[in-house]
Amino acid sequence: MQKILVTGGCGYIGAHTIVDLIENGYDVVSVDNNSRSTPQLLAGIEKITGKKVKNYKVDLCSYDDTMAVFQENRDIAAIIHFAAYKAVGESVAQPLAYYENNLLSLINLLKCASEFKIEHFVFSSSCTVYGNPDHIPVTEETPQKTAESPYGATKQMGERIIEDVAKTGAVKSILLRYFNPVGAHPSIAIGELPLGKPANLVPAITQTAIGKLPTMQVFGTDYDTRDGSCIRDFIHVSDIAHAHTLAVNYMLAGKNKDSVEVFNLGTGNGVTVLEAIRAFEKVSGVKLNYTLGPRRPGDVIAIYANNDKAVGVLGWNIRYNLDEMMKTAWEWELRLKEDKTLHTSQNFQLN
């Protein structure tokens, strides 16, 4: 079995990707300092796969500590890099924290990849690199506009850093630009655990529905969209996870046409915030308590993907629809209510 290093493996997408990698025959090691995640998801991974995954509680911003992981694992075939701060609103309030964490961790990983001659690198990027696009759906060739937030800027800069390193021949890379991952693994053994008050829509919906939050706010009702609310492309987290396995398969098989290749990961369908709320209410049977409020700084008006390239080149197929996304997200929220052990870390307090 070839070994894959997953950074941020205790996080939402990282944990689901580890499950998918194991189910497709890979050996996995994780690096996650748990500053924005919980090691409890490792138990969920073991429950689903029957495999215990080793996690190094290492801060990737420390080069020496990062190097030690590679010294202990000299048989790494590929790296999938998730570990990053990701809250758009927080990045607006704390830009330096985002630039320091997201860029320094990437630089240290690329140094180690070069040192240990690990040439396959998959980068967790984001549709935020497109800014407010002039035309939708966006393709991989859509020109990048100025990022709407420091978080988005770190993804743009991260891509540029990888492209420049790839020109030296040190790595080959796939940049996966995802849209809005939601939902939970169908087993409901792992799911999303937002830190503090959720910044993303679906956890805000489920936490309001279950009573953790008294109400939630829809940010902006005067956009030039079908109902005045923002449009997003929601994609099930297990579909996102499988795309990473396909990217690794593609690279290890030597199918790369270029040293850096880019793929959009979205359903190709734009859903407004209010439409997403109605889908949740239909699936759960719960009437959501929400208010309509002003626009939020950093939010893009409307964005969804053209995913033809990922489907055609990687062989990626989307398995889950919006109702299934909302259903698994709600079932995960219900499980969290029953199982307090999932969120007892002092670094990780839910509302």
Coordinates of C-alpha atoms in Angstrom, one line a residue, residues 109-336:
L109 CA 5.5 21.4 3.4
L110 CA 6.9 22.2 -0.1
K111 CA 10.4 22.5 1.4
C112 CA 10.0 19.0 2.9
A113 CA 8.5 17.6 -0.3
S114 CA 11.5 18.9 -2.2
E115 CA 14.0 17.6 0.4
F116 CA 12.5 14.1 0.4
K117 CA 11.8 14.0 -3.3
I118 CA 8.0 13.6 -2.9
E119 CA 6.8 15.0 -6.2
H120 CA 3.0 14.5 -5.9
F121 CA 1.2 17.3 -4.2
V122 CA -2.6 17.9 -4.0
F123 CA -3.6 21.3 -2.7
S124 CA -6.9 22.1 -1.1
S125 CA -7.9 25.3 -2.9
S126 CA -11.2 27.1 -3.1
C127 CA -13.6 28.9 -5.4
T128 CA -12.7 32.0 -3.5
V129 CA -9.8 32.4 -5.8
Y130 CA -12.2 33.6 -8.5
G131 CA -13.4 36.5 -6.4
N132 CA -16.7 38.0 -7.9
P133 CA -16.6 36.4 -11.4
D134 CA -18.0 38.3 -14.4
H135 CA -19.6 35.1 -15.7
I136 CA -21.0 31.9 -14.1
P137 CA -20.6 29.0 -14.1
V138 CA -16.8 29.4 -13.6
T139 CA -14.4 27.2 -15.4
E140 CA -10.8 26.5 -14.5
E141 CA -9.8 29.2 -17.0
T142 CA -12.1 31.9 -15.5
P143 CA -9.8 34.9 -14.8
Q144 CA -9.2 35.5 -11.1
K145 CA -10.5 38.7 -9.7
T146 CA -9.2 40.4 -6.5
A147 CA -10.0 38.1 -3.6
E148 CA -12.9 39.3 -1.4
S149 CA -11.2 38.2 1.8
P150 CA -7.7 37.5 3.2
Y151 CA -8.7 33.8 3.3
G152 CA -9.3 33.9 -0.5
A153 CA -6.0 35.8 -1.0
T154 CA -4.1 33.1 0.9
K155 CA -5.5 30.5 -1.6
Q156 CA -4.6 32.7 -4.6
M157 CA -1.1 33.1 -3.2
G158 CA -0.8 29.4 -2.2
E159 CA -1.6 28.5 -5.8
R160 CA 1.0 30.9 -7.1
I161 CA 3.7 29.5 -4.7
I162 CA 3.0 26.0 -5.9
E163 CA 3.1 27.0 -9.5
D164 CA 6.5 28.6 -9.0
V165 CA 7.9 25.6 -7.2
A166 CA 6.5 23.3 -9.9
K167 CA 8.5 25.2 -12.5
T168 CA 11.7 24.1 -10.8
G169 CA 10.7 20.5 -11.2
A170 CA 10.5 19.8 -7.5
V171 CA 6.8 18.9 -7.4
K172 CA 3.9 18.1 -9.7
S173 CA 0.6 19.4 -8.3
I174 CA -3.1 19.3 -8.6
L175 CA -5.1 22.3 -7.3
L176 CA -8.6 21.3 -6.3
R177 CA -10.8 24.4 -6.1
Y178 CA -13.9 23.4 -4.1
F179 CA -17.1 25.2 -3.8
N180 CA -19.2 24.6 -0.6
P181 CA -18.7 21.2 1.0
V182 CA -21.6 20.2 3.2
G183 CA -23.2 17.1 4.8
A184 CA -21.6 14.2 6.7
H185 CA -20.5 10.6 5.9
P186 CA -23.5 8.4 5.3
S187 CA -22.5 6.3 8.4
I188 CA -22.8 9.5 10.5
A189 CA -19.6 8.5 12.2
I190 CA -17.8 11.7 11.1
G191 CA -19.1 15.1 10.1
E192 CA -18.5 18.9 10.4
L193 CA -17.5 20.3 13.8
P194 CA -17.2 24.1 13.3
L195 CA -15.2 26.0 15.9
G196 CA -17.4 28.3 17.9
K197 CA -20.2 30.1 16.1
P198 CA -20.4 28.6 12.6
A199 CA -19.3 30.8 9.7
N200 CA -20.7 28.5 7.1
L201 CA -24.3 28.2 6.1
V202 CA -25.3 24.5 6.7
P203 CA -23.8 24.2 10.2
A204 CA -25.6 27.5 11.1
I205 CA -28.8 26.0 9.8
T206 CA -28.5 22.7 11.7
Q207 CA -27.3 24.4 15.0
T208 CA -30.3 26.8 14.8
A209 CA -32.7 23.9 14.1
I210 CA -31.5 21.9 17.1
G211 CA -31.5 25.0 19.4
K212 CA -27.8 25.6 19.9
L213 CA -28.4 28.9 18.3
P214 CA -31.6 30.9 19.0
T215 CA -31.8 32.2 15.4
M216 CA -29.6 32.5 12.3
Q217 CA -29.2 35.4 9.9
V218 CA -29.4 35.4 6.1
F219 CA -26.7 37.9 5.1
G220 CA -28.0 40.1 2.3
T221 CA -31.4 40.0 0.6
D222 CA -30.8 42.6 -2.1
Y223 CA -28.3 40.8 -4.4
D224 CA -29.1 40.5 -8.1
T225 CA -30.2 36.9 -7.7
R226 CA -33.4 34.9 -7.9
D227 CA -34.5 35.8 -4.4
G228 CA -32.0 38.4 -3.3
S229 CA -29.8 36.0 -1.3
C230 CA -26.3 34.8 -2.3
I231 CA -25.9 31.9 -4.7
R232 CA -23.6 29.0 -3.8
D233 CA -22.7 25.6 -5.2
F234 CA -23.2 23.0 -2.4
I235 CA -21.4 19.7 -2.8
H236 CA -21.4 16.7 -0.4
V237 CA -18.2 16.3 1.5
S238 CA -17.9 12.6 0.5
D239 CA -18.0 13.6 -3.1
I240 CA -15.2 16.2 -2.5
A241 CA -13.2 13.5 -0.6
H242 CA -13.4 11.0 -3.4
A243 CA -12.0 13.6 -5.9
H244 CA -8.8 13.7 -3.8
T245 CA -8.4 10.0 -4.1
L246 CA -8.9 10.3 -7.9
A247 CA -6.4 13.1 -8.0
V248 CA -3.8 10.9 -6.2
N249 CA -4.6 7.9 -8.5
Y250 CA -4.1 10.2 -11.6
M251 CA -0.8 11.6 -10.4
L252 CA 0.7 8.2 -9.3
A253 CA -0.3 6.7 -12.6
G254 CA 1.8 9.4 -14.3
K255 CA -1.2 10.9 -16.2
N256 CA -0.3 14.5 -15.5
K257 CA -0.1 16.5 -18.7
D258 CA 1.3 19.6 -16.9
S259 CA 3.3 20.2 -13.8
V260 CA 0.3 21.9 -12.3
E261 CA -3.3 21.0 -13.2
V262 CA -6.5 22.7 -11.8
F263 CA -9.9 21.1 -11.3
N264 CA -13.2 22.7 -10.0
L265 CA -15.1 20.6 -7.6
G266 CA -18.8 21.6 -7.5
T267 CA -22.1 20.2 -8.7
G268 CA -22.5 22.8 -11.4
N269 CA -25.8 24.0 -9.8
G270 CA -26.3 27.3 -8.1
V271 CA -28.5 27.3 -5.0
T272 CA -29.5 30.4 -3.2
V273 CA -29.2 30.7 0.6
L274 CA -33.0 30.8 0.9
E275 CA -33.4 27.8 -1.3
A276 CA -30.9 25.9 0.8
I277 CA -33.0 26.7 3.9
R278 CA -36.1 25.5 2.3
A279 CA -34.4 22.2 1.3
F280 CA -33.4 21.7 4.9
E281 CA -36.9 22.4 6.2
K282 CA -38.3 19.9 3.7
V283 CA -35.9 17.1 4.6
S284 CA -35.8 17.6 8.4
G285 CA -39.5 18.7 9.0
V286 CA -38.1 21.5 11.2
K287 CA -39.2 25.1 10.6
L288 CA -36.1 27.2 10.8
N289 CA -36.0 30.4 12.9
Y290 CA -34.0 32.9 10.8
T291 CA -33.9 36.6 10.2
L292 CA -33.0 38.6 7.1
G293 CA -30.1 40.9 7.6
P294 CA -27.5 43.2 5.8
R295 CA -24.7 41.9 3.5
R296 CA -21.6 40.5 5.2
P297 CA -18.1 41.8 4.3
G298 CA -16.1 39.3 2.2
D299 CA -19.1 37.5 0.7
V300 CA -19.1 36.8 -3.0
I301 CA -22.5 37.4 -4.6
A302 CA -22.9 34.3 -6.8
I303 CA -20.7 31.5 -7.8
Y304 CA -21.0 27.9 -9.0
A305 CA -18.9 25.5 -11.0
N306 CA -18.5 24.1 -14.4
N307 CA -17.2 20.7 -13.4
D308 CA -16.7 19.2 -16.9
K309 CA -13.0 18.9 -16.5
A310 CA -13.0 16.9 -13.2
V311 CA -15.7 14.7 -14.6
G312 CA -14.0 14.1 -17.9
V313 CA -10.3 13.9 -16.8
L314 CA -10.5 12.5 -13.3
G315 CA -13.6 10.4 -13.9
W316 CA -15.3 12.1 -11.0
N317 CA -19.0 11.4 -10.5
I318 CA -21.3 13.2 -8.0
R319 CA -23.3 10.8 -5.9
Y320 CA -25.2 13.0 -3.5
N321 CA -28.0 15.5 -4.2
L322 CA -29.0 18.6 -2.1
D323 CA -31.6 16.7 -0.1
E324 CA -29.0 14.0 0.8
M325 CA -26.5 16.7 1.8
M326 CA -29.1 18.3 4.1
K327 CA -30.3 14.9 5.5
T328 CA -26.8 13.8 6.5
A329 CA -25.9 17.2 7.9
W330 CA -29.1 17.0 10.1
E331 CA -28.4 13.4 11.2
W332 CA -24.9 14.4 12.2
E333 CA -26.3 17.3 14.2
L334 CA -28.7 15.0 16.0
R335 CA -25.8 12.6 16.8
L336 CA -23.8 15.5 18.3

